[in-house]
Amino acid sequence: MSTSTLSTETGRVVPPGKPGHRSARSVNALGRGSGLALGISLVWFSLLVLIPLAAVVVKSTTGGWSGFTDTLTNDQTMAALRLTIGQSLLVTMVNVVMGTMIAWVLVRDRFPGAAILDVIIDLPFALPTIVAGLVLLSLYGPKSPLGVNVASTRTAVFVALAFVTLPFIVRTVQPVLEELEPDVEEAASSLGASGFTTFRRVILPSLVPAIAAGAALSFARAISEYGSLVLITGNLPNRTEVASVRIVGFIEGNNTAGAAVIATVLLVSALAVIVALDLIQRRVARRW
């Protein structure tokens, strides 16, 4: 038999199943095992993530506000940041389209070699980034067998970032596509909806959270990339030097505070894009 409960927020009796009713399980205190697991998790997360990030931010302020701005407004540093963030945003936008398309082909189409392609998609995850840079230099460098030489150009930055970030959106969108029920699409088609309308009104709303998550991962990886860029970009100051290379230069010059300044800017940029993508996907999801 169901019983009513007293709402602690309003002081009113709330019938079961009504708004404001909460199960006893949701308000119970953590058990001994759960509390221990939570404590260990927080300590481990703090040691690996929170404390190191806080240390970088604190280190960036050791020279005071003037030292922070002097490092940030340096022409070479600004050029590296603009190139890194700009190319990372461009690569992320391209990945949104191409990654979703590749995931769609892998899930919805059947063709010879599909299983091989599905495995190769993960290659940038497993391949050491310096090896990826060597592969790209061999294919798109001065001795390119294709006759395409993009070494030491901004295009090289784009190609390298696209290579290492390709799998993120594919692997976040692919499981969602596999779980979508085809009955809903068939119902939309039977009601006269075109293929594009079905995709826009039925499929895309389900994919938006996965696309946003993949895009956030793609951008975060792109702005922090180092290994695949070192060989093919040439690291030319004010031209093809990226932020990660600039950080290494500061460290080699024993200027850890300057390196921390750039790292802090990259951290803030990554957080801003992640939050923006989360807000966009929530708004788009409500609209549909």
C-alpha positions as a Markdown table, in Angstrom:
| # | Residue | x | y | z |
|---|---|---|---|---|
| 1 | Met | 0.0 | 0.0 | 0.0 |
| 2 | Ser | 1.3 | 3.4 | -0.9 |
| 3 | Thr | 1.7 | 6.1 | 1.7 |
| 4 | Ser | 2.1 | 9.8 | 1.6 |
| 5 | Thr | 5.3 | 11.6 | 2.7 |
| 6 | Leu | 6.1 | 14.9 | 4.2 |
| 7 | Ser | 8.1 | 17.2 | 1.9 |
| 8 | Thr | 11.0 | 18.8 | 3.8 |
| 9 | Glu | 11.1 | 21.7 | 1.4 |
| 10 | Thr | 7.5 | 22.8 | 1.6 |
| 11 | Gly | 6.2 | 21.2 | 4.8 |
| 12 | Arg | 3.3 | 19.7 | 2.9 |
| 13 | Val | 2.2 | 16.1 | 2.6 |
| 14 | Val | 3.1 | 14.9 | -0.9 |
| 15 | Pro | 1.4 | 11.8 | -2.4 |
| 16 | Pro | 3.7 | 9.2 | -3.9 |
| 17 | Gly | 4.5 | 9.8 | -7.6 |
| 18 | Lys | 3.8 | 13.5 | -7.3 |
| 19 | Pro | 6.4 | 16.2 | -7.9 |
| 20 | Gly | 8.3 | 16.8 | -4.7 |
| 21 | His | 8.2 | 13.2 | -3.6 |
| 22 | Arg | 11.6 | 11.6 | -3.0 |
| 23 | Ser | 12.3 | 8.0 | -2.3 |
| 24 | Ala | 14.0 | 7.2 | 1.0 |
| 25 | Arg | 17.0 | 5.9 | -0.9 |
| 26 | Ser | 17.7 | 9.3 | -2.4 |
| 27 | Val | 18.1 | 11.0 | 1.0 |
| 28 | Asn | 19.9 | 8.3 | 2.9 |
| 29 | Ala | 23.4 | 9.0 | 4.0 |
| 30 | Leu | 26.3 | 7.3 | 2.3 |
| 31 | Gly | 27.1 | 3.9 | 3.6 |
| 32 | Arg | 30.5 | 3.0 | 4.9 |
| 33 | Gly | 31.6 | 1.4 | 1.7 |
| 34 | Ser | 30.3 | 4.1 | -0.5 |
| 35 | Gly | 31.8 | 6.8 | 1.6 |
| 36 | Leu | 35.2 | 5.1 | 1.5 |
| 37 | Ala | 35.0 | 4.7 | -2.3 |
| 38 | Leu | 34.0 | 8.4 | -2.6 |
| 39 | Gly | 36.9 | 9.5 | -0.5 |
| 40 | Ile | 39.4 | 7.5 | -2.4 |
| 41 | Ser | 38.0 | 8.7 | -5.7 |
| 42 | Leu | 38.3 | 12.3 | -4.6 |
| 43 | Val | 41.8 | 11.9 | -3.3 |
| 44 | Trp | 43.0 | 10.2 | -6.5 |
| 45 | Phe | 41.3 | 12.8 | -8.7 |
| 46 | Ser | 42.8 | 15.6 | -6.7 |
| 47 | Leu | 46.3 | 14.1 | -6.9 |
| 48 | Leu | 46.1 | 13.5 | -10.7 |
| 49 | Val | 44.0 | 16.5 | -11.8 |
| 50 | Leu | 43.0 | 19.2 | -9.4 |
| 51 | Ile | 46.3 | 19.8 | -7.5 |
| 52 | Pro | 48.5 | 19.8 | -10.7 |
| 53 | Leu | 46.1 | 22.2 | -12.4 |
| 54 | Ala | 46.0 | 24.5 | -9.4 |
| 55 | Ala | 49.8 | 24.4 | -9.2 |
| 56 | Val | 50.1 | 25.5 | -12.8 |
| 57 | Val | 47.7 | 28.4 | -12.3 |
| 58 | Val | 49.6 | 29.4 | -9.1 |
| 59 | Lys | 53.0 | 29.2 | -10.9 |
| 60 | Ser | 51.7 | 31.5 | -13.7 |
| 61 | Thr | 51.2 | 34.2 | -11.1 |
| 62 | Thr | 54.6 | 34.1 | -9.5 |
| 63 | Gly | 55.8 | 37.1 | -11.6 |
| 64 | Gly | 52.7 | 39.1 | -10.7 |
| 65 | Trp | 50.1 | 40.5 | -13.0 |
| 66 | Ser | 52.8 | 42.4 | -15.0 |
| 67 | Gly | 54.8 | 39.3 | -15.6 |
| 68 | Phe | 51.6 | 37.5 | -16.7 |
| 69 | Thr | 50.7 | 40.2 | -19.2 |
| 70 | Asp | 54.2 | 40.7 | -20.4 |
| 71 | Thr | 54.4 | 37.0 | -21.3 |
| 72 | Leu | 51.0 | 36.9 | -22.8 |
| 73 | Thr | 51.4 | 40.0 | -24.9 |
| 74 | Asn | 54.8 | 38.9 | -26.4 |
| 75 | Asp | 54.4 | 38.8 | -30.2 |
| 76 | Gln | 55.8 | 35.3 | -30.5 |
| 77 | Thr | 53.6 | 34.0 | -27.7 |
| 78 | Met | 50.5 | 35.7 | -29.1 |
| 79 | Ala | 51.2 | 34.3 | -32.6 |
| 80 | Ala | 51.6 | 30.8 | -31.2 |
| 81 | Leu | 48.3 | 31.0 | -29.2 |
| 82 | Arg | 46.3 | 32.4 | -32.1 |
| 83 | Leu | 47.6 | 29.7 | -34.4 |
| 84 | Thr | 46.9 | 26.9 | -31.9 |
| 85 | Ile | 43.4 | 28.0 | -30.8 |
| 86 | Gly | 42.4 | 29.0 | -34.3 |
| 87 | Gln | 43.5 | 25.8 | -36.0 |
| 88 | Ser | 42.0 | 23.8 | -33.1 |
| 89 | Leu | 38.6 | 25.4 | -33.6 |
| 90 | Leu | 38.8 | 24.9 | -37.4 |
| 91 | Val | 39.8 | 21.2 | -37.0 |
| 92 | Thr | 37.0 | 20.7 | -34.4 |
| 93 | Met | 34.4 | 22.1 | -36.8 |
| 94 | Val | 35.6 | 19.9 | -39.6 |
| 95 | Asn | 35.6 | 16.9 | -37.3 |
| 96 | Val | 32.0 | 17.5 | -36.4 |
| 97 | Val | 31.0 | 17.0 | -40.0 |
| 98 | Met | 33.4 | 14.4 | -41.1 |
| 99 | Gly | 33.4 | 12.4 | -37.9 |
| 100 | Thr | 29.6 | 12.2 | -37.9 |
| 101 | Met | 29.7 | 11.2 | -41.5 |
| 102 | Ile | 32.2 | 8.4 | -40.9 |
| 103 | Ala | 30.3 | 7.1 | -37.9 |
| 104 | Trp | 27.1 | 7.1 | -40.0 |
| 105 | Val | 28.8 | 5.1 | -42.8 |
| 106 | Leu | 30.3 | 2.6 | -40.3 |
| 107 | Val | 26.9 | 2.0 | -38.6 |
| 108 | Arg | 24.4 | 2.2 | -41.4 |
| 109 | Asp | 26.2 | 1.0 | -44.5 |
| 110 | Arg | 27.6 | -2.5 | -45.3 |
| 111 | Phe | 30.6 | -2.7 | -47.6 |
| 112 | Pro | 33.7 | -4.8 | -48.0 |
| 113 | Gly | 36.5 | -3.7 | -45.6 |
| 114 | Ala | 34.1 | -2.0 | -43.1 |
| 115 | Ala | 35.6 | -4.0 | -40.2 |
| 116 | Ile | 39.1 | -3.0 | -41.3 |
| 117 | Leu | 38.1 | 0.7 | -41.5 |
| 118 | Asp | 36.5 | 0.4 | -38.1 |
| 119 | Val | 39.8 | -0.8 | -36.6 |
| 120 | Ile | 42.0 | 1.8 | -38.5 |
| 121 | Ile | 39.9 | 4.6 | -37.1 |
| 122 | Asp | 41.5 | 4.0 | -33.7 |
| 123 | Leu | 45.0 | 4.1 | -35.1 |
| 124 | Pro | 45.6 | 7.8 | -34.0 |
| 125 | Phe | 44.8 | 6.7 | -30.5 |
| 126 | Ala | 47.4 | 4.0 | -30.4 |
| 127 | Leu | 50.1 | 5.5 | -32.5 |
| 128 | Pro | 52.8 | 7.5 | -30.7 |
| 129 | Thr | 52.4 | 11.1 | -31.7 |
| 130 | Ile | 56.0 | 11.5 | -32.8 |
| 131 | Val | 55.5 | 8.5 | -35.1 |
| 132 | Ala | 52.4 | 10.2 | -36.4 |
| 133 | Gly | 54.5 | 13.3 | -37.2 |
| 134 | Leu | 57.0 | 11.2 | -39.0 |
| 135 | Val | 54.2 | 9.5 | -41.1 |
| 136 | Leu | 52.7 | 12.9 | -42.0 |
| 137 | Leu | 56.2 | 14.3 | -42.9 |
| 138 | Ser | 56.9 | 11.3 | -45.1 |
| 139 | Leu | 53.5 | 11.7 | -46.9 |
| 140 | Tyr | 53.2 | 15.4 | -47.0 |
| 141 | Gly | 56.8 | 16.6 | -46.7 |
| 142 | Pro | 59.4 | 17.6 | -49.2 |
| 143 | Lys | 59.8 | 14.0 | -50.5 |
| 144 | Ser | 56.1 | 13.4 | -50.6 |
| 145 | Pro | 55.2 | 10.5 | -52.9 |
| 146 | Leu | 51.9 | 12.3 | -53.7 |
| 147 | Gly | 53.7 | 15.5 | -54.7 |
| 148 | Val | 52.0 | 17.4 | -51.9 |
| 149 | Asn | 54.4 | 19.4 | -49.7 |
| 150 | Val | 52.8 | 21.3 | -46.8 |
| 151 | Ala | 55.7 | 21.1 | -44.4 |
| 152 | Ser | 56.5 | 24.2 | -42.4 |
| 153 | Thr | 53.1 | 25.8 | -43.3 |
| 154 | Arg | 49.9 | 26.5 | -41.4 |
| 155 | Thr | 48.3 | 23.7 | -43.5 |
| 156 | Ala | 50.7 | 21.3 | -41.8 |
| 157 | Val | 49.3 | 22.3 | -38.4 |
| 158 | Phe | 45.8 | 21.6 | -39.6 |
| 159 | Val | 46.7 | 18.2 | -41.1 |
| 160 | Ala | 48.5 | 17.0 | -38.0 |
| 161 | Leu | 45.7 | 18.1 | -35.6 |
| 162 | Ala | 43.0 | 16.6 | -37.9 |
| 163 | Phe | 45.0 | 13.3 | -37.9 |
| 164 | Val | 45.2 | 13.0 | -34.1 |
| 165 | Thr | 41.7 | 14.2 | -33.3 |
| 166 | Leu | 39.7 | 12.3 | -36.0 |
| 167 | Pro | 38.6 | 9.3 | -33.8 |
| 168 | Phe | 37.0 | 11.4 | -31.0 |
| 169 | Ile | 33.7 | 12.3 | -32.7 |
| 170 | Val | 33.5 | 9.0 | -34.5 |
| 171 | Arg | 33.7 | 7.0 | -31.3 |
| 172 | Thr | 31.3 | 9.2 | -29.4 |
| 173 | Val | 28.6 | 9.3 | -32.1 |
| 174 | Gln | 28.9 | 5.6 | -33.3 |
| 175 | Pro | 27.5 | 4.0 | -30.1 |
| 176 | Val | 24.5 | 6.4 | -30.2 |
| 177 | Leu | 23.7 | 5.6 | -33.8 |
| 178 | Glu | 23.9 | 1.9 | -33.0 |
| 179 | Glu | 21.3 | 2.2 | -30.2 |
| 180 | Leu | 18.8 | 4.3 | -32.2 |
| 181 | Glu | 15.6 | 2.4 | -33.0 |
| 182 | Pro | 15.0 | 2.2 | -36.8 |
| 183 | Asp | 11.2 | 2.0 | -36.1 |
| 184 | Val | 11.1 | 5.7 | -35.3 |
| 185 | Glu | 12.8 | 6.6 | -38.6 |
| 186 | Glu | 10.4 | 4.2 | -40.5 |
| 187 | Ala | 7.4 | 5.9 | -38.8 |
| 188 | Ala | 8.7 | 9.3 | -39.9 |
| 189 | Ser | 9.2 | 8.1 | -43.4 |
| 190 | Ser | 5.7 | 6.6 | -43.5 |
| 191 | Leu | 4.2 | 9.9 | -42.5 |
| 192 | Gly | 5.8 | 11.6 | -45.5 |
| 193 | Ala | 9.0 | 13.0 | -44.0 |
| 194 | Ser | 11.9 | 13.3 | -46.3 |
| 195 | Gly | 15.3 | 11.8 | -45.5 |
| 196 | Phe | 16.7 | 15.1 | -44.5 |
| 197 | Thr | 13.7 | 16.0 | -42.3 |
| 198 | Thr | 13.9 | 12.6 | -40.6 |
| 199 | Phe | 17.6 | 13.1 | -39.9 |
| 200 | Arg | 17.1 | 16.7 | -38.7 |
| 201 | Arg | 14.0 | 16.1 | -36.5 |
| 202 | Val | 14.5 | 12.5 | -35.4 |
| 203 | Ile | 18.1 | 11.4 | -35.5 |
| 204 | Leu | 20.1 | 14.7 | -35.0 |
| 205 | Pro | 18.6 | 15.6 | -31.6 |
| 206 | Ser | 19.8 | 12.2 | -30.3 |
| 207 | Leu | 23.2 | 12.8 | -31.7 |
| 208 | Val | 23.8 | 16.3 | -30.5 |
| 209 | Pro | 25.0 | 15.4 | -26.9 |
| 210 | Ala | 27.5 | 12.8 | -28.4 |
| 211 | Ile | 28.7 | 15.3 | -31.1 |
| 212 | Ala | 29.2 | 18.0 | -28.4 |
| 213 | Ala | 31.1 | 15.6 | -26.2 |
| 214 | Gly | 33.3 | 14.5 | -29.1 |
| 215 | Ala | 33.9 | 18.1 | -30.2 |
| 216 | Ala | 35.0 | 19.1 | -26.7 |
| 217 | Leu | 37.5 | 16.2 | -26.5 |
| 218 | Ser | 38.7 | 17.0 | -30.0 |
| 219 | Phe | 39.4 | 20.6 | -29.2 |
| 220 | Ala | 41.0 | 19.8 | -25.9 |
| 221 | Arg | 43.4 | 17.3 | -27.6 |
| 222 | Ala | 44.1 | 19.7 | -30.4 |
| 223 | Ile | 45.3 | 22.7 | -28.3 |
| 224 | Ser | 47.6 | 20.4 | -26.3 |
| 225 | Glu | 49.1 | 18.5 | -29.2 |
| 226 | Tyr | 52.9 | 18.4 | -29.5 |
| 227 | Gly | 54.5 | 15.3 | -30.9 |
| 228 | Ser | 52.7 | 15.1 | -34.3 |
| 229 | Leu | 53.5 | 18.8 | -34.9 |
| 230 | Val | 57.2 | 19.0 | -34.1 |
| 231 | Leu | 58.5 | 17.5 | -37.4 |
| 232 | Ile | 56.1 | 18.6 | -40.0 |
| 233 | Thr | 55.5 | 22.2 | -38.9 |
| 234 | Gly | 59.1 | 23.3 | -38.7 |
| 235 | Asn | 58.3 | 25.3 | -35.5 |
| 236 | Leu | 58.9 | 28.6 | -37.2 |
| 237 | Pro | 58.4 | 31.5 | -34.7 |
| 238 | Asn | 55.4 | 33.8 | -35.6 |
| 239 | Arg | 54.5 | 31.4 | -38.4 |
| 240 | Thr | 54.1 | 27.7 | -37.5 |
| 241 | Glu | 55.1 | 27.6 | -33.9 |
| 242 | Val | 52.2 | 26.3 | -31.7 |
| 243 | Ala | 51.6 | 26.9 | -28.0 |
| 244 | Ser | 53.0 | 23.5 | -26.9 |
| 245 | Val | 56.3 | 24.1 | -28.6 |
| 246 | Arg | 56.4 | 27.6 | -27.1 |
| 247 | Ile | 55.9 | 26.1 | -23.7 |
| 248 | Val | 58.9 | 23.7 | -24.3 |
| 249 | Gly | 60.9 | 26.7 | -25.4 |
| 250 | Phe | 60.2 | 28.5 | -22.1 |
| 251 | Ile | 61.0 | 25.5 | -20.0 |
| 252 | Glu | 64.3 | 25.0 | -21.9 |
| 253 | Gly | 65.1 | 28.7 | -21.1 |
| 254 | Asn | 64.4 | 28.0 | -17.4 |
| 255 | Asn | 61.3 | 30.3 | -17.6 |
| 256 | Thr | 58.7 | 28.0 | -15.9 |
| 257 | Ala | 56.5 | 30.9 | -15.0 |
| 258 | Gly | 56.1 | 31.9 | -18.7 |
| 259 | Ala | 55.4 | 28.3 | -19.6 |
| 260 | Ala | 52.7 | 28.2 | -16.9 |
| 261 | Val | 51.1 | 31.4 | -18.3 |
| 262 | Ile | 50.6 | 29.7 | -21.7 |
| 263 | Ala | 49.4 | 26.5 | -20.0 |
| 264 | Thr | 46.9 | 28.5 | -18.0 |
| 265 | Val | 45.6 | 30.2 | -21.1 |
| 266 | Leu | 45.2 | 26.8 | -22.9 |
| 267 | Leu | 43.4 | 25.5 | -19.8 |
| 268 | Val | 41.0 | 28.4 | -19.7 |
| 269 | Ser | 40.4 | 28.1 | -23.5 |
| 270 | Ala | 39.6 | 24.4 | -23.2 |
| 271 | Leu | 37.2 | 24.9 | -20.3 |
| 272 | Ala | 35.4 | 27.8 | -22.1 |
| 273 | Val | 34.9 | 25.6 | -25.2 |
| 274 | Ile | 33.7 | 22.7 | -23.2 |
| 275 | Val | 31.2 | 24.8 | -21.3 |
| 276 | Ala | 30.0 | 26.5 | -24.5 |
| 277 | Leu | 29.5 | 23.2 | -26.3 |
| 278 | Asp | 27.5 | 21.9 | -23.3 |
| 279 | Leu | 25.3 | 25.0 | -23.3 |
| 280 | Ile | 24.8 | 24.7 | -27.1 |
| 281 | Gln | 23.8 | 21.1 | -27.0 |
| 282 | Arg | 21.4 | 21.7 | -24.1 |
| 283 | Arg | 19.7 | 24.6 | -26.0 |
| 284 | Val | 19.6 | 22.6 | -29.3 |
| 285 | Ala | 18.1 | 19.6 | -27.4 |
| 286 | Arg | 15.4 | 21.7 | -25.9 |
| 287 | Arg | 14.6 | 23.3 | -29.3 |
| 288 | Trp | 14.0 | 19.9 | -30.9 |
